[in-house]
Amino acid sequence: MIVEIDHTSGVPPYEQLRDQVSRTILSGVLAPGAQLPSIRQIAADLNLAPGTVARAYRELERERLVVSHRRRGTTVAGPVRPAGRPDPDTDEQVAAAARRYAALSAQLGLDAAAALEHVREALSQLKDTVQATGGSGAETAR
Amino acid sequence: MQLAGVFTRVDSASVTKLVVVVGLPLLIVALAFLTPPAYYVDRWAANRGLRLTDANRRLVDAYIKRTRRLRTIGGATGFLVVVAPGSLYMLVDPDSGLGRTLRRLGMGKWFAVSLIVGYLAGALVAELSLARPRDRWRSGAALLPREVKQYVTPWARYMLWGLAAILVAAIPLPAILTLEKDSGGVASVARYTGLAAAVAVVEGLQRMIVRRPQSFVDPSMVEADDAVRSSSVHACLGVGLTIVMSLAATVLTEISYDAVVGPIRWILRVPSIACVFASLFVWLSFGTSYAWAVRRQLAIGSPRSPAST
């Protein structure tokens, strides 16, 4: 449950943070309702500007992975949809995430085959993690 | 020659007193510099539910050594600053320049406050100056909030605020029980303002220790750093409780001497003495052996077992 920022990486820190928190939530390590650290705490720990962390949290909120409350801070969102019922926004959100990933891959100079291989690998890892943790992330994963 | 003229009251009793007053704290400081045995580090970690690794053992070992030394140096310095001038005064001509200066510095009755403030300062310096390994190009953070309540025994926090509130609520009590028309005037206001300030400072220091950046990639280092912070927070809280309990003991003693109803005098001496011993116990216990397993669960499958001694 530790996020790590590589300050020498070409990937922007907010994207590194968003990606790792997202994976932690989707794999079920952070259960729905779990509280995330405050922006100030994460920023101080990771030696980042608070605005960078706030941006990562905003992205996660837009992806409906976390919910921000004025008094309770930021918590992991509950299951986005009840099991079995289709979510009309799902396609749109996944497409948006795919567009962001495609843009990032192109920016880093990856060809399409390499980029797709990373996606396959990530999906495979996610599947393994969900199985290992008893499927607690299955409802959250979209 | 001039110096010999100043030290006009040198006798064996005065010199012995000075040697004891100065020598005892210095002896305790020297003992604090002894390296603790390896099993002490293992026990310290085990009592806090901390799994030691090669990496975090170095941090814990360094913390134990540093905090023992600095807390002891702080306490001894606080004690000597107040008590040593009084002992030295016993040796010199009271009408000499040095004698007059030492008399002005004579604040012997504040030795306990000075000792405990010095101890607190030492504990803070030890916590703040402990070198935590940092990677310049990589930083890590646990995805868990850090709150004081995770790092400290709940009853002790409630007790600090509860006792302070009881003391403030009981401000009129001495006047009622001793039939005096006022309850101390300016001295009383200063006393309770000092109490409020001490409680606020202790609370603020606890938050500061817990909220300091914690940048580790290795979970075992996060756990060790949590244990270190918890130990420092308890030292702080121990000082706060000691101050509040000492004030409670002082108030009870004052009432017991001046109360108009005879039995109350005797009844109040019991809690008064109990407060003195409890304050010493809490201070020494929270500063040394008391252990608290920090309530943060870093990873699934590796919850830290709560343990307290």
Coordinates of C-alpha atoms in Angstrom, one line a residue:
Chain A
M1 CA 0.0 0.0 0.0
I2 CA 3.0 2.3 -0.6
V3 CA 3.0 4.6 -3.6
E4 CA 6.4 5.5 -5.1
I5 CA 7.3 8.4 -7.2
D6 CA 10.3 8.3 -9.5
H7 CA 11.4 11.9 -9.9
T8 CA 13.6 11.0 -12.8
S9 CA 10.8 9.4 -14.8
G10 CA 9.4 11.1 -17.9
V11 CA 5.9 10.3 -16.6
P12 CA 4.5 13.3 -14.8
P13 CA 4.3 12.7 -11.0
Y14 CA 0.5 13.3 -10.9
E15 CA 0.1 10.5 -13.5
Q16 CA 2.4 8.2 -11.5
L17 CA 0.4 8.8 -8.4
R18 CA -3.0 8.5 -10.1
D19 CA -1.9 5.2 -11.7
Q20 CA -0.7 3.6 -8.5
V21 CA -3.6 4.7 -6.4
S22 CA -6.0 3.5 -9.2
R23 CA -4.3 0.1 -9.3
T24 CA -4.4 -0.2 -5.5
I25 CA -8.1 0.5 -5.5
L26 CA -9.0 -1.7 -8.5
S27 CA -7.0 -4.7 -7.1
G28 CA -9.1 -4.5 -3.9
V29 CA -6.2 -3.6 -1.6
L30 CA -8.0 -0.5 -0.6
A31 CA -11.6 -1.4 0.2
P32 CA -14.6 0.9 -0.5
G33 CA -14.9 3.5 2.2
A34 CA -11.2 3.4 3.1
Q35 CA -9.8 6.8 3.8
L36 CA -7.0 8.2 1.7
P37 CA -4.3 10.5 3.2
S38 CA -4.9 14.2 2.9
I39 CA -3.5 16.0 0.0
R40 CA -1.1 17.8 2.3
Q41 CA 0.2 14.6 3.9
I42 CA 0.8 12.8 0.6
A43 CA 2.4 15.9 -0.9
A44 CA 4.8 16.2 2.1
D45 CA 5.7 12.5 2.0
L46 CA 6.3 12.4 -1.7
N47 CA 8.0 15.7 -1.8
L48 CA 5.5 17.0 -4.4
A49 CA 3.5 20.2 -4.6
P50 CA 0.0 20.0 -3.1
G51 CA -1.4 21.0 -6.5
T52 CA 0.2 17.9 -8.1
V53 CA -1.5 15.6 -5.6
A54 CA -4.8 17.5 -5.9
R55 CA -4.7 16.9 -9.6
A56 CA -4.2 13.2 -9.2
Y57 CA -7.1 13.0 -6.7
R58 CA -9.3 15.0 -9.1
E59 CA -8.5 12.5 -11.9
L60 CA -9.4 9.6 -9.6
E61 CA -12.6 11.4 -8.6
R62 CA -13.5 11.8 -12.3
E63 CA -12.9 8.1 -12.8
R64 CA -15.3 7.6 -9.8
L65 CA -12.6 5.6 -7.9
V66 CA -12.6 8.0 -5.0
V67 CA -15.1 10.4 -3.4
S68 CA -14.1 13.7 -1.8
H69 CA -16.0 15.0 1.2
R70 CA -15.5 18.4 2.7
R71 CA -15.2 17.1 6.3
R72 CA -14.3 13.4 5.9
G73 CA -11.6 14.0 3.3
T74 CA -11.1 11.6 0.3
T75 CA -12.4 8.0 0.6
V76 CA -12.4 5.1 -1.8
A77 CA -15.7 5.0 -3.7
G78 CA -18.1 2.2 -3.1
P79 CA -19.0 -0.2 -5.9
V80 CA -19.8 1.9 -9.0
R81 CA -22.7 -0.3 -10.1
P82 CA -24.5 -3.2 -8.5
A83 CA -23.4 -6.5 -9.9
G84 CA -25.1 -7.5 -13.1
R85 CA -26.5 -4.1 -14.0
P86 CA -24.8 -2.3 -16.9
D87 CA -23.4 1.1 -16.3
P88 CA -24.1 3.5 -19.2
D89 CA -21.0 5.5 -18.5
T90 CA -18.6 2.5 -18.5
D91 CA -17.7 2.6 -22.2
E92 CA -17.2 6.3 -22.1
Q93 CA -14.9 6.2 -19.0
V94 CA -12.9 3.3 -20.3
A95 CA -12.5 5.0 -23.7
A96 CA -11.3 8.2 -22.0
A97 CA -8.8 6.2 -20.0
A98 CA -7.6 4.4 -23.1
R99 CA -7.2 7.8 -24.9
R100 CA -5.1 9.1 -22.1
Y101 CA -3.0 5.9 -22.1
A102 CA -2.6 6.1 -25.9
A103 CA -1.4 9.7 -25.7
L104 CA 1.1 8.8 -22.9
S105 CA 2.4 5.8 -24.9
A106 CA 2.9 8.0 -27.9
Q107 CA 4.6 10.6 -25.8
L108 CA 7.0 8.1 -24.5
G109 CA 7.7 6.7 -27.9
L110 CA 6.0 3.2 -27.6
D111 CA 4.7 1.6 -30.7
A112 CA 1.1 0.2 -30.7
A113 CA 2.2 -3.4 -30.1
A114 CA 4.3 -2.6 -27.1
A115 CA 1.5 -0.4 -25.7
L116 CA -1.1 -3.2 -26.1
E117 CA 1.3 -5.7 -24.5
H118 CA 1.5 -3.5 -21.4
V119 CA -2.3 -3.4 -21.3
R120 CA -2.5 -7.2 -21.5
E121 CA 0.1 -7.6 -18.8
A122 CA -1.7 -5.1 -16.5
L123 CA -5.0 -6.9 -17.0
S124 CA -3.4 -10.2 -16.3
Q125 CA -1.7 -8.9 -13.1
L126 CA -5.0 -7.3 -12.0
K127 CA -6.8 -10.6 -12.5
D128 CA -4.1 -12.4 -10.4
T129 CA -4.3 -9.9 -7.6
V130 CA -8.1 -10.0 -7.5
Q131 CA -8.0 -13.8 -7.3
A132 CA -5.3 -13.6 -4.6
T133 CA -7.3 -11.2 -2.4
G134 CA -10.5 -13.2 -2.6
G135 CA -12.1 -11.1 -5.4
S136 CA -12.7 -8.1 -3.1
G137 CA -11.8 -5.8 -6.0
A138 CA -14.1 -7.4 -8.5
E139 CA -17.1 -5.2 -7.7
T140 CA -15.0 -2.1 -7.8
A141 CA -13.2 -3.0 -11.0
R142 CA -14.9 -1.6 -14.0
Chain B
M1 CA 43.3 35.6 45.1
Q2 CA 40.2 37.6 44.4
L3 CA 38.3 34.3 43.9
A4 CA 39.4 33.0 47.2
G5 CA 37.9 36.1 48.8
V6 CA 34.5 35.2 47.3
F7 CA 34.4 31.6 48.4
T8 CA 34.3 32.4 52.1
R9 CA 31.8 29.7 53.2
V10 CA 33.5 26.6 51.9
D11 CA 33.1 23.7 54.3
S12 CA 32.8 20.0 53.9
A13 CA 29.0 19.9 54.1
S14 CA 28.6 22.6 51.4
V15 CA 31.1 21.0 49.1
T16 CA 29.6 17.6 49.5
K17 CA 26.2 19.0 48.7
L18 CA 27.5 20.7 45.6
V19 CA 29.3 17.5 44.5
V20 CA 26.1 15.4 44.9
V21 CA 23.9 17.9 43.2
V22 CA 26.2 18.3 40.2
G23 CA 27.7 14.8 40.2
L24 CA 24.5 12.7 40.3
P25 CA 23.0 14.2 37.2
L26 CA 26.3 13.9 35.4
L27 CA 26.5 10.2 36.5
I28 CA 23.0 9.6 35.1
V29 CA 24.0 11.3 31.8
A30 CA 27.1 9.1 31.6
L31 CA 25.0 6.0 32.1
A32 CA 22.7 7.1 29.3
F33 CA 25.7 6.9 26.9
L34 CA 26.1 3.2 27.5
T35 CA 25.1 1.2 24.5
P36 CA 22.0 -0.8 25.2
P37 CA 22.3 -4.6 24.7
A38 CA 21.0 -6.1 21.5
Y39 CA 18.2 -7.8 23.2
Y40 CA 16.9 -4.4 24.3
V41 CA 16.3 -3.4 20.7
D42 CA 14.6 -6.7 20.0
R43 CA 12.3 -6.3 23.0
W44 CA 11.6 -2.7 22.2
A45 CA 10.4 -3.7 18.7
A46 CA 8.5 -6.8 19.9
N47 CA 6.6 -4.8 22.4
R48 CA 5.4 -2.5 19.6
G49 CA 4.4 -5.3 17.2
L50 CA 7.3 -4.3 14.9
R51 CA 9.1 -6.8 12.7
L52 CA 12.8 -5.9 12.6
T53 CA 14.7 -6.2 9.3
D54 CA 18.3 -5.3 8.5
A55 CA 17.2 -1.9 7.3
N56 CA 14.8 -0.8 10.0
R57 CA 16.9 -2.2 12.8
R58 CA 19.5 0.5 12.2
L59 CA 16.8 3.2 12.5
V60 CA 15.4 1.7 15.7
D61 CA 18.9 1.2 17.2
A62 CA 19.9 4.8 16.4
Y63 CA 16.6 6.2 17.8
I64 CA 17.0 4.3 21.1
K65 CA 20.5 5.5 21.6
R66 CA 19.8 9.1 20.6
T67 CA 16.6 9.5 22.5
R68 CA 18.1 8.1 25.7
R69 CA 21.0 10.4 25.6
L70 CA 19.2 13.5 24.6
R71 CA 16.3 13.1 27.0
T72 CA 18.8 12.5 29.8
I73 CA 21.0 15.4 28.8
G74 CA 17.9 17.7 28.6
G75 CA 16.6 16.7 32.0
A76 CA 20.0 16.9 33.7
T77 CA 20.6 20.4 32.1
G78 CA 17.2 21.6 33.2
F79 CA 17.8 20.4 36.7
L80 CA 21.4 21.8 37.0
V81 CA 20.4 25.2 35.5
V82 CA 18.1 25.7 38.4
V83 CA 19.7 23.8 41.3
A84 CA 23.4 24.3 40.8
P85 CA 23.4 28.1 41.4
G86 CA 21.7 27.5 44.8
S87 CA 24.3 25.0 45.8
L88 CA 27.1 27.2 44.6
Y89 CA 25.6 30.1 46.6
M90 CA 26.1 28.1 49.8
L91 CA 29.9 28.4 49.2
V92 CA 30.3 32.1 48.4
D93 CA 30.2 35.4 50.2
P94 CA 26.5 36.4 50.0
D95 CA 27.4 40.1 49.7
S96 CA 29.9 39.6 46.9
G97 CA 29.0 40.2 43.2
L98 CA 28.9 36.5 42.5
G99 CA 26.8 35.9 45.7
R100 CA 24.2 38.5 44.6
T101 CA 24.0 37.1 41.1
L102 CA 23.6 33.5 42.4
R103 CA 20.9 34.7 44.8
R104 CA 19.0 36.3 42.0
L105 CA 19.3 33.1 40.0
G106 CA 18.0 31.1 43.0
M107 CA 14.9 29.4 41.5
G108 CA 15.3 26.1 43.4
K109 CA 11.6 25.5 43.8
W110 CA 11.3 25.4 39.9
F111 CA 13.7 22.5 39.6
A112 CA 11.0 19.9 38.7
V113 CA 9.5 22.1 36.0
S114 CA 12.9 22.9 34.6
L115 CA 13.9 19.2 34.7
I116 CA 10.8 18.1 32.8
V117 CA 11.0 20.9 30.3
G118 CA 14.6 20.0 29.6
Y119 CA 13.6 16.4 29.2
L120 CA 10.8 17.3 26.8
A121 CA 13.3 19.5 24.8
G122 CA 15.7 16.5 24.6
A123 CA 12.9 14.2 23.4
L124 CA 11.9 16.6 20.7
V125 CA 15.5 17.1 19.5
A126 CA 16.0 13.4 19.4
E127 CA 12.9 12.9 17.3
L128 CA 13.6 15.8 14.9
S129 CA 17.3 15.2 14.5
L130 CA 17.1 11.4 13.8
A131 CA 18.4 10.8 10.4
R132 CA 15.9 9.0 8.2
P133 CA 17.4 7.5 5.0
R134 CA 16.0 9.3 2.0
D135 CA 16.4 8.7 -1.7
R136 CA 16.9 11.9 -3.6
W137 CA 15.3 10.6 -6.8
R138 CA 12.6 8.3 -5.4
S139 CA 10.0 9.0 -2.7
G140 CA 7.4 6.8 -1.2
A141 CA 4.3 7.3 0.9
A142 CA 1.9 4.9 2.6
L143 CA -1.7 5.3 1.3
L144 CA -3.0 5.6 4.9
P145 CA -3.8 8.7 6.9
R146 CA -1.7 9.6 9.9
E147 CA -3.6 10.7 12.9
V148 CA -2.4 11.2 16.5
K149 CA -5.1 8.7 17.8
Q150 CA -3.4 5.9 15.9
Y151 CA -0.1 6.6 17.6
V152 CA -1.0 7.0 21.2
T153 CA -2.9 5.3 24.0
P154 CA -6.4 6.7 23.9
W155 CA -6.9 6.7 27.7
A156 CA -3.8 8.9 28.2
R157 CA -5.1 11.6 25.7
Y158 CA -8.5 11.6 27.4
M159 CA -6.8 11.8 30.8
L160 CA -4.7 14.8 29.8
W161 CA -7.7 16.8 28.6
G162 CA -10.0 15.4 31.3
L163 CA -7.8 16.2 34.2
A164 CA -7.1 19.7 32.8
A165 CA -10.8 20.3 32.4
I166 CA -11.5 19.1 36.0
L167 CA -8.8 21.4 37.3
V168 CA -10.2 24.4 35.5
A169 CA -13.8 23.5 36.7
A170 CA -12.5 23.2 40.3
I171 CA -11.0 26.7 40.4
P172 CA -13.6 27.9 42.9
L173 CA -13.1 24.8 45.1
P174 CA -10.2 26.1 47.2
A175 CA -12.1 29.3 48.1
I176 CA -15.1 27.3 49.1
L177 CA -13.3 24.8 51.3
T178 CA -11.0 27.3 52.9
L179 CA -13.6 30.1 53.2
E180 CA -11.3 32.6 51.6
K181 CA -12.9 35.3 49.6
D182 CA -10.6 35.0 46.6
S183 CA -8.9 32.0 45.0
G184 CA -5.4 33.3 44.6
G185 CA -5.9 36.3 42.3
V186 CA -3.1 36.9 39.8
A187 CA -1.1 33.8 40.9
S188 CA -4.1 31.7 40.2
V189 CA -4.7 33.2 36.8
A190 CA -1.0 32.6 35.9
R191 CA -1.2 29.0 37.1
Y192 CA -4.2 28.1 35.1
T193 CA -3.0 30.0 32.0
G194 CA 0.2 28.0 32.3
L195 CA -1.9 24.8 32.6
A196 CA -3.9 25.7 29.4
A197 CA -0.7 26.6 27.6
A198 CA 1.1 23.4 28.6
V199 CA -1.8 21.2 27.5
A200 CA -2.1 23.1 24.2
V201 CA 1.7 22.8 23.6
V202 CA 1.7 19.1 24.3
E203 CA -1.2 18.6 22.0
G204 CA 0.5 20.6 19.3
L205 CA 3.8 18.8 19.7
Q206 CA 2.0 15.4 19.3
R207 CA 0.4 16.5 16.0
M208 CA 3.7 18.0 14.8
I209 CA 5.5 14.7 15.4
V210 CA 2.8 12.6 13.7
R211 CA 2.3 14.9 10.7
R212 CA 6.0 15.3 9.8
P213 CA 6.8 13.9 6.3
Q214 CA 7.3 10.2 6.1
S215 CA 9.0 9.3 2.9
F216 CA 9.8 5.6 2.6
V217 CA 9.5 3.1 -0.1
D218 CA 10.2 0.1 2.1
P219 CA 7.1 -0.8 4.3
S220 CA 9.3 -2.1 7.1
M221 CA 10.9 1.4 7.4
V222 CA 7.4 2.9 7.5
E223 CA 6.5 0.6 10.4
A224 CA 9.7 1.3 12.2
D225 CA 9.3 5.1 11.8
D226 CA 5.7 4.8 13.1
A227 CA 7.0 3.0 16.2
V228 CA 9.6 5.7 16.7
R229 CA 7.0 8.5 16.3
S230 CA 4.7 6.7 18.7
S231 CA 7.5 6.5 21.3
S232 CA 8.2 10.2 20.9
V233 CA 4.5 11.1 21.1
H234 CA 4.2 9.1 24.3
A235 CA 7.2 10.9 25.9
C236 CA 5.5 14.2 25.1
L237 CA 2.2 13.0 26.5
G238 CA 3.9 11.7 29.6
V239 CA 5.3 15.2 30.2
G240 CA 1.9 16.7 29.7
L241 CA 0.3 14.3 32.2
T242 CA 3.0 14.8 34.7
I243 CA 2.5 18.6 34.6
V244 CA -1.3 18.3 35.0
M245 CA -1.0 15.7 37.8
S246 CA 1.6 17.8 39.6
L247 CA -0.7 20.8 39.5
A248 CA -3.6 18.6 40.8
A249 CA -1.3 17.5 43.6
T250 CA -0.3 21.1 44.4
V251 CA -3.9 22.3 44.5
L252 CA -5.0 19.4 46.7
T253 CA -2.1 20.0 49.1
E254 CA -2.9 23.6 49.4
I255 CA -6.6 22.9 50.1
S256 CA -5.6 20.2 52.6
Y257 CA -3.5 22.7 54.6
D258 CA -6.1 25.5 54.6
A259 CA -9.4 23.6 54.7
V260 CA -11.7 24.7 57.6
V261 CA -13.2 21.2 58.1
G262 CA -10.7 19.0 59.8
P263 CA -11.4 15.6 58.1
I264 CA -11.2 17.2 54.6
R265 CA -7.5 18.1 55.4
W266 CA -6.7 14.4 55.9
I267 CA -9.0 13.0 53.1
L268 CA -7.4 15.3 50.5
R269 CA -3.9 14.3 51.4
V270 CA -4.5 10.8 50.0
P271 CA -5.3 11.9 46.4
S272 CA -2.6 14.5 46.6
I273 CA 0.1 12.0 47.4
A274 CA -1.4 9.6 44.8
C275 CA -1.1 12.3 42.2
V276 CA 2.5 12.9 43.0
F277 CA 3.4 9.2 42.6
A278 CA 1.1 8.8 39.5
S279 CA 2.8 11.8 37.8
L280 CA 6.2 10.3 38.4
F281 CA 5.0 6.8 37.2
V282 CA 3.5 8.2 34.0
W283 CA 6.5 10.3 33.2
L284 CA 9.0 7.5 33.7
S285 CA 6.8 4.8 32.1
F286 CA 5.8 6.7 29.0
G287 CA 9.5 7.8 28.6
T288 CA 10.9 4.2 28.8
S289 CA 9.0 1.0 28.8
Y290 CA 5.4 1.8 27.8
A291 CA 4.7 0.4 24.3
W292 CA 1.9 1.0 21.9
A293 CA 1.4 -0.8 18.6
V294 CA 0.5 1.9 16.0
R295 CA -2.9 1.4 14.6
R296 CA -2.0 1.5 10.9
Q297 CA -2.4 -1.5 8.7
L298 CA 0.1 -1.2 5.9
A299 CA -0.7 -4.2 3.8
I300 CA -3.3 -7.0 3.6
G301 CA -2.1 -10.1 5.4
S302 CA 0.3 -8.2 7.6
P303 CA -1.7 -6.4 10.3
R304 CA 0.4 -5.3 13.2
S305 CA -0.7 -7.1 16.3
P306 CA -1.7 -4.7 19.0
A307 CA 0.5 -5.0 22.0
S308 CA 1.0 -2.9 25.0
T309 CA 2.9 -3.4 28.1

